[in-house]
Amino acid sequence: MSFSPLKVAVVCMSNMNRSMEAHSILMKKGFSVRSFGAGSRVRLPGTTRNLPVVYDFSTTYEQMRKDLARKDRERYTSNGILHILGRNERIKPRPERFQECRDRFDVIFTCEESVYDRVIEELWAQEQETCQPVHVINVDMDDNLEDATLGSLIICELCERLQQSEDMEGSLAELLLAAERKTGRSFLHTVCFY
């Protein structure tokens, strides 16, 4: 029996660290995956916590990397941002906003509750055409390299289990419960329709 490949999206606020780490891992595992940000602009750590470096979503990862290297190569090397931007460049040219995408997905993973809320709000605002279900699942992860990797591995394992499932709709709740027991994390889940 052949399965159609699972269409997956991963969304964080800026399409920079968490969603791109998951995008990288899922892509290497052969999943059909896209990643997005749900914020209005891309925000990266600046010289102080209250002063982020802000870019439009139209700015390429390469442009951001060159700009930050010019501003303070040592700072952005030591905090990992130049490494992240280099990885991102190898995956796609620039960050993308979820609100501007009209592609259909089977599962959309979000990386924090406020992003989950924005994604659901956007899906409810779209006109329903096909009544195709999309599962939105929040896997909370802190916006740092270590937690982005751990959260992305959880997302990857969930995708692998969903891909193997003969009845995704029927088995998803059970899979999430098992993942909660295994990881000690709780996952928000809702079903929207296209």
Tab-separated table of C-alpha atoms in Angstrom:
chain	number	residue	atom	x	y	z
A	1	MET	CA	0.000	0.000	0.000
A	2	SER	CA	1.487	3.365	-0.990
A	3	PHE	CA	0.949	6.506	1.024
A	4	SER	CA	0.831	10.015	-0.365
A	5	PRO	CA	3.604	12.031	1.228
A	6	LEU	CA	2.638	14.102	4.229
A	7	LYS	CA	2.627	17.828	3.401
A	8	VAL	CA	4.098	19.623	6.404
A	9	ALA	CA	4.586	23.272	7.368
A	10	VAL	CA	6.539	24.552	10.358
A	11	VAL	CA	5.918	28.087	11.629
A	12	CYS	CA	7.792	30.205	14.160
A	13	MET	CA	7.753	33.994	14.516
A	14	SER	CA	10.558	35.006	12.113
A	15	ASN	CA	11.262	31.882	9.966
A	16	MET	CA	14.789	32.008	11.267
A	17	ASN	CA	15.771	29.468	13.939
A	18	ARG	CA	13.089	27.017	15.108
A	19	SER	CA	11.079	26.582	11.897
A	20	MET	CA	14.245	26.417	9.807
A	21	GLU	CA	15.868	23.798	12.065
A	22	ALA	CA	12.738	21.641	11.690
A	23	HIS	CA	12.684	22.374	7.930
A	24	SER	CA	16.299	21.182	7.670
A	25	ILE	CA	15.711	17.962	9.626
A	26	LEU	CA	12.433	17.087	7.867
A	27	MET	CA	13.917	17.838	4.440
A	28	LYS	CA	16.832	15.452	5.144
A	29	LYS	CA	14.265	12.769	6.079
A	30	GLY	CA	12.494	13.229	2.729
A	31	PHE	CA	9.349	15.033	3.876
A	32	SER	CA	7.512	17.570	1.734
A	33	VAL	CA	8.083	20.561	4.027
A	34	ARG	CA	7.899	24.344	3.973
A	35	SER	CA	8.679	26.780	6.753
A	36	PHE	CA	7.321	30.197	7.633
A	37	GLY	CA	7.264	33.060	10.076
A	38	ALA	CA	4.039	34.492	11.460
A	39	GLY	CA	5.391	37.864	12.618
A	40	SER	CA	5.153	41.139	10.722
A	41	ARG	CA	8.952	41.422	10.361
A	42	VAL	CA	12.039	39.290	10.975
A	43	ARG	CA	13.589	40.088	14.352
A	44	LEU	CA	17.090	38.989	15.337
A	45	PRO	CA	19.008	39.641	18.556
A	46	GLY	CA	20.629	43.067	18.528
A	47	THR	CA	23.124	44.764	20.780
A	48	THR	CA	20.620	44.729	23.663
A	49	ARG	CA	17.520	42.676	24.412
A	50	ASN	CA	15.276	45.696	23.780
A	51	LEU	CA	16.916	46.589	20.454
A	52	PRO	CA	16.501	43.734	17.962
A	53	VAL	CA	17.842	43.921	14.434
A	54	VAL	CA	14.755	44.031	12.199
A	55	TYR	CA	14.417	43.033	8.538
A	56	ASP	CA	11.522	42.769	6.100
A	57	PHE	CA	10.559	39.250	5.033
A	58	SER	CA	11.719	40.190	1.518
A	59	THR	CA	15.345	40.420	2.743
A	60	THR	CA	17.353	37.326	1.785
A	61	TYR	CA	19.224	35.286	4.360
A	62	GLU	CA	22.427	36.133	2.488
A	63	GLN	CA	21.736	39.885	2.750
A	64	MET	CA	21.075	39.525	6.495
A	65	ARG	CA	24.252	37.476	6.995
A	66	LYS	CA	26.423	39.990	5.132
A	67	ASP	CA	24.828	42.939	6.954
A	68	LEU	CA	25.368	41.412	10.407
A	69	ALA	CA	28.927	40.301	9.596
A	70	ARG	CA	29.687	43.870	8.529
A	71	LYS	CA	28.099	45.317	11.704
A	72	ASP	CA	29.732	42.982	14.266
A	73	ARG	CA	31.116	39.670	12.969
A	74	GLU	CA	32.389	38.599	16.402
A	75	ARG	CA	29.051	39.142	18.185
A	76	TYR	CA	26.964	37.396	15.528
A	77	THR	CA	29.424	34.515	15.242
A	78	SER	CA	29.520	33.916	19.002
A	79	ASN	CA	25.716	34.021	19.406
A	80	GLY	CA	25.236	31.594	16.483
A	81	ILE	CA	23.247	33.924	14.217
A	82	LEU	CA	25.728	33.797	11.311
A	83	HIS	CA	25.718	29.984	11.519
A	84	ILE	CA	21.883	29.948	11.464
A	85	LEU	CA	21.780	32.304	8.475
A	86	GLY	CA	24.313	30.134	6.614
A	87	ARG	CA	22.179	27.032	7.198
A	88	ASN	CA	19.042	28.907	6.108
A	89	GLU	CA	20.691	30.069	2.865
A	90	ARG	CA	21.348	26.426	1.933
A	91	ILE	CA	17.629	25.620	2.323
A	92	LYS	CA	15.890	28.575	0.663
A	93	PRO	CA	16.646	32.164	-0.366
A	94	ARG	CA	14.583	34.151	2.158
A	95	PRO	CA	12.131	33.899	5.034
A	96	GLU	CA	8.450	33.569	4.152
A	97	ARG	CA	5.328	34.765	5.956
A	98	PHE	CA	2.656	32.166	6.650
A	99	GLN	CA	-0.088	34.734	6.051
A	100	GLU	CA	1.034	35.101	2.418
A	101	CYS	CA	0.986	31.369	1.594
A	102	ARG	CA	-2.016	29.694	-0.015
A	103	ASP	CA	-0.542	26.189	-0.230
A	104	ARG	CA	-2.401	23.331	1.466
A	105	PHE	CA	-0.820	21.203	4.186
A	106	ASP	CA	-1.810	18.071	6.090
A	107	VAL	CA	-0.110	19.214	9.287
A	108	ILE	CA	1.141	22.613	10.418
A	109	PHE	CA	3.505	22.646	13.393
A	110	THR	CA	3.968	25.854	15.353
A	111	CYS	CA	6.816	26.556	17.768
A	112	GLU	CA	5.086	28.692	20.405
A	113	GLU	CA	1.532	29.358	21.553
A	114	SER	CA	1.304	32.912	20.160
A	115	VAL	CA	2.299	31.599	16.710
A	116	TYR	CA	-0.265	28.771	17.048
A	117	ASP	CA	-2.933	31.412	17.726
A	118	ARG	CA	-1.871	33.471	14.681
A	119	VAL	CA	-1.893	30.426	12.381
A	120	ILE	CA	-5.366	29.348	13.507
A	121	GLU	CA	-6.650	32.914	13.161
A	122	GLU	CA	-5.276	33.069	9.605
A	123	LEU	CA	-6.796	29.692	8.648
A	124	TRP	CA	-10.219	30.678	10.026
A	125	ALA	CA	-10.061	33.972	8.093
A	126	GLN	CA	-9.470	32.195	4.765
A	127	GLU	CA	-12.468	31.206	2.689
A	128	GLN	CA	-13.112	27.474	2.997
A	129	GLU	CA	-13.081	25.894	-0.448
A	130	THR	CA	-12.458	22.166	-0.153
A	131	CYS	CA	-13.240	21.340	3.505
A	132	GLN	CA	-9.853	19.559	3.543
A	133	PRO	CA	-8.729	19.226	7.164
A	134	VAL	CA	-5.394	20.558	8.367
A	135	HIS	CA	-4.057	19.657	11.801
A	136	VAL	CA	-2.343	22.488	13.649
A	137	ILE	CA	-0.060	21.232	16.422
A	138	ASN	CA	1.990	23.400	18.751
A	139	VAL	CA	5.331	22.034	19.927
A	140	ASP	CA	6.539	24.722	22.332
A	141	MET	CA	10.266	25.388	22.106
A	142	ASP	CA	12.465	28.187	23.349
A	143	ASP	CA	14.103	30.284	20.655
A	144	ASN	CA	17.648	28.985	21.172
A	145	LEU	CA	19.750	26.504	19.219
A	146	GLU	CA	19.464	23.616	21.681
A	147	ASP	CA	15.702	23.742	22.195
A	148	ALA	CA	15.134	24.323	18.463
A	149	THR	CA	16.967	21.062	17.774
A	150	LEU	CA	15.118	19.127	20.492
A	151	GLY	CA	11.740	20.476	19.373
A	152	SER	CA	12.539	19.736	15.731
A	153	LEU	CA	13.406	16.133	16.555
A	154	ILE	CA	10.019	15.785	18.306
A	155	ILE	CA	8.303	17.226	15.215
A	156	CYS	CA	10.252	14.814	12.999
A	157	GLU	CA	9.251	11.803	15.109
A	158	LEU	CA	5.591	12.884	15.020
A	159	CYS	CA	5.800	13.247	11.220
A	160	GLU	CA	7.355	9.798	10.838
A	161	ARG	CA	4.608	8.233	12.961
A	162	LEU	CA	1.862	10.111	11.094
A	163	GLN	CA	3.354	9.083	7.748
A	164	GLN	CA	3.301	5.411	8.839
A	165	SER	CA	-0.251	5.632	10.170
A	166	GLU	CA	-2.995	4.116	8.019
A	167	ASP	CA	-5.555	6.476	9.599
A	168	MET	CA	-3.981	9.814	10.464
A	169	GLU	CA	-7.273	11.309	11.638
A	170	GLY	CA	-7.986	8.396	13.954
A	171	SER	CA	-4.492	7.941	15.343
A	172	LEU	CA	-3.356	11.537	15.864
A	173	ALA	CA	-4.778	11.993	19.371
A	174	GLU	CA	-3.159	8.735	20.488
A	175	LEU	CA	0.180	9.704	18.903
A	176	LEU	CA	0.141	13.077	20.668
A	177	LEU	CA	-0.642	11.447	24.025
A	178	ALA	CA	2.234	9.016	23.563
A	179	ALA	CA	4.559	11.911	22.634
A	180	GLU	CA	3.431	13.861	25.712
A	181	ARG	CA	4.225	10.892	27.957
A	182	LYS	CA	7.612	10.367	26.297
A	183	THR	CA	8.750	14.036	26.247
A	184	GLY	CA	6.999	15.499	29.288
A	185	ARG	CA	5.708	18.300	27.031
A	186	SER	CA	2.091	19.065	26.278
A	187	PHE	CA	0.940	19.822	22.749
A	188	LEU	CA	-1.906	22.075	21.625
A	189	HIS	CA	-3.863	20.614	18.700
A	190	THR	CA	-6.764	21.831	16.636
A	191	VAL	CA	-8.279	20.951	13.271
A	192	CYS	CA	-9.047	23.673	10.731
A	193	PHE	CA	-10.399	23.353	7.200
A	194	TYR	CA	-9.348	24.772	3.841
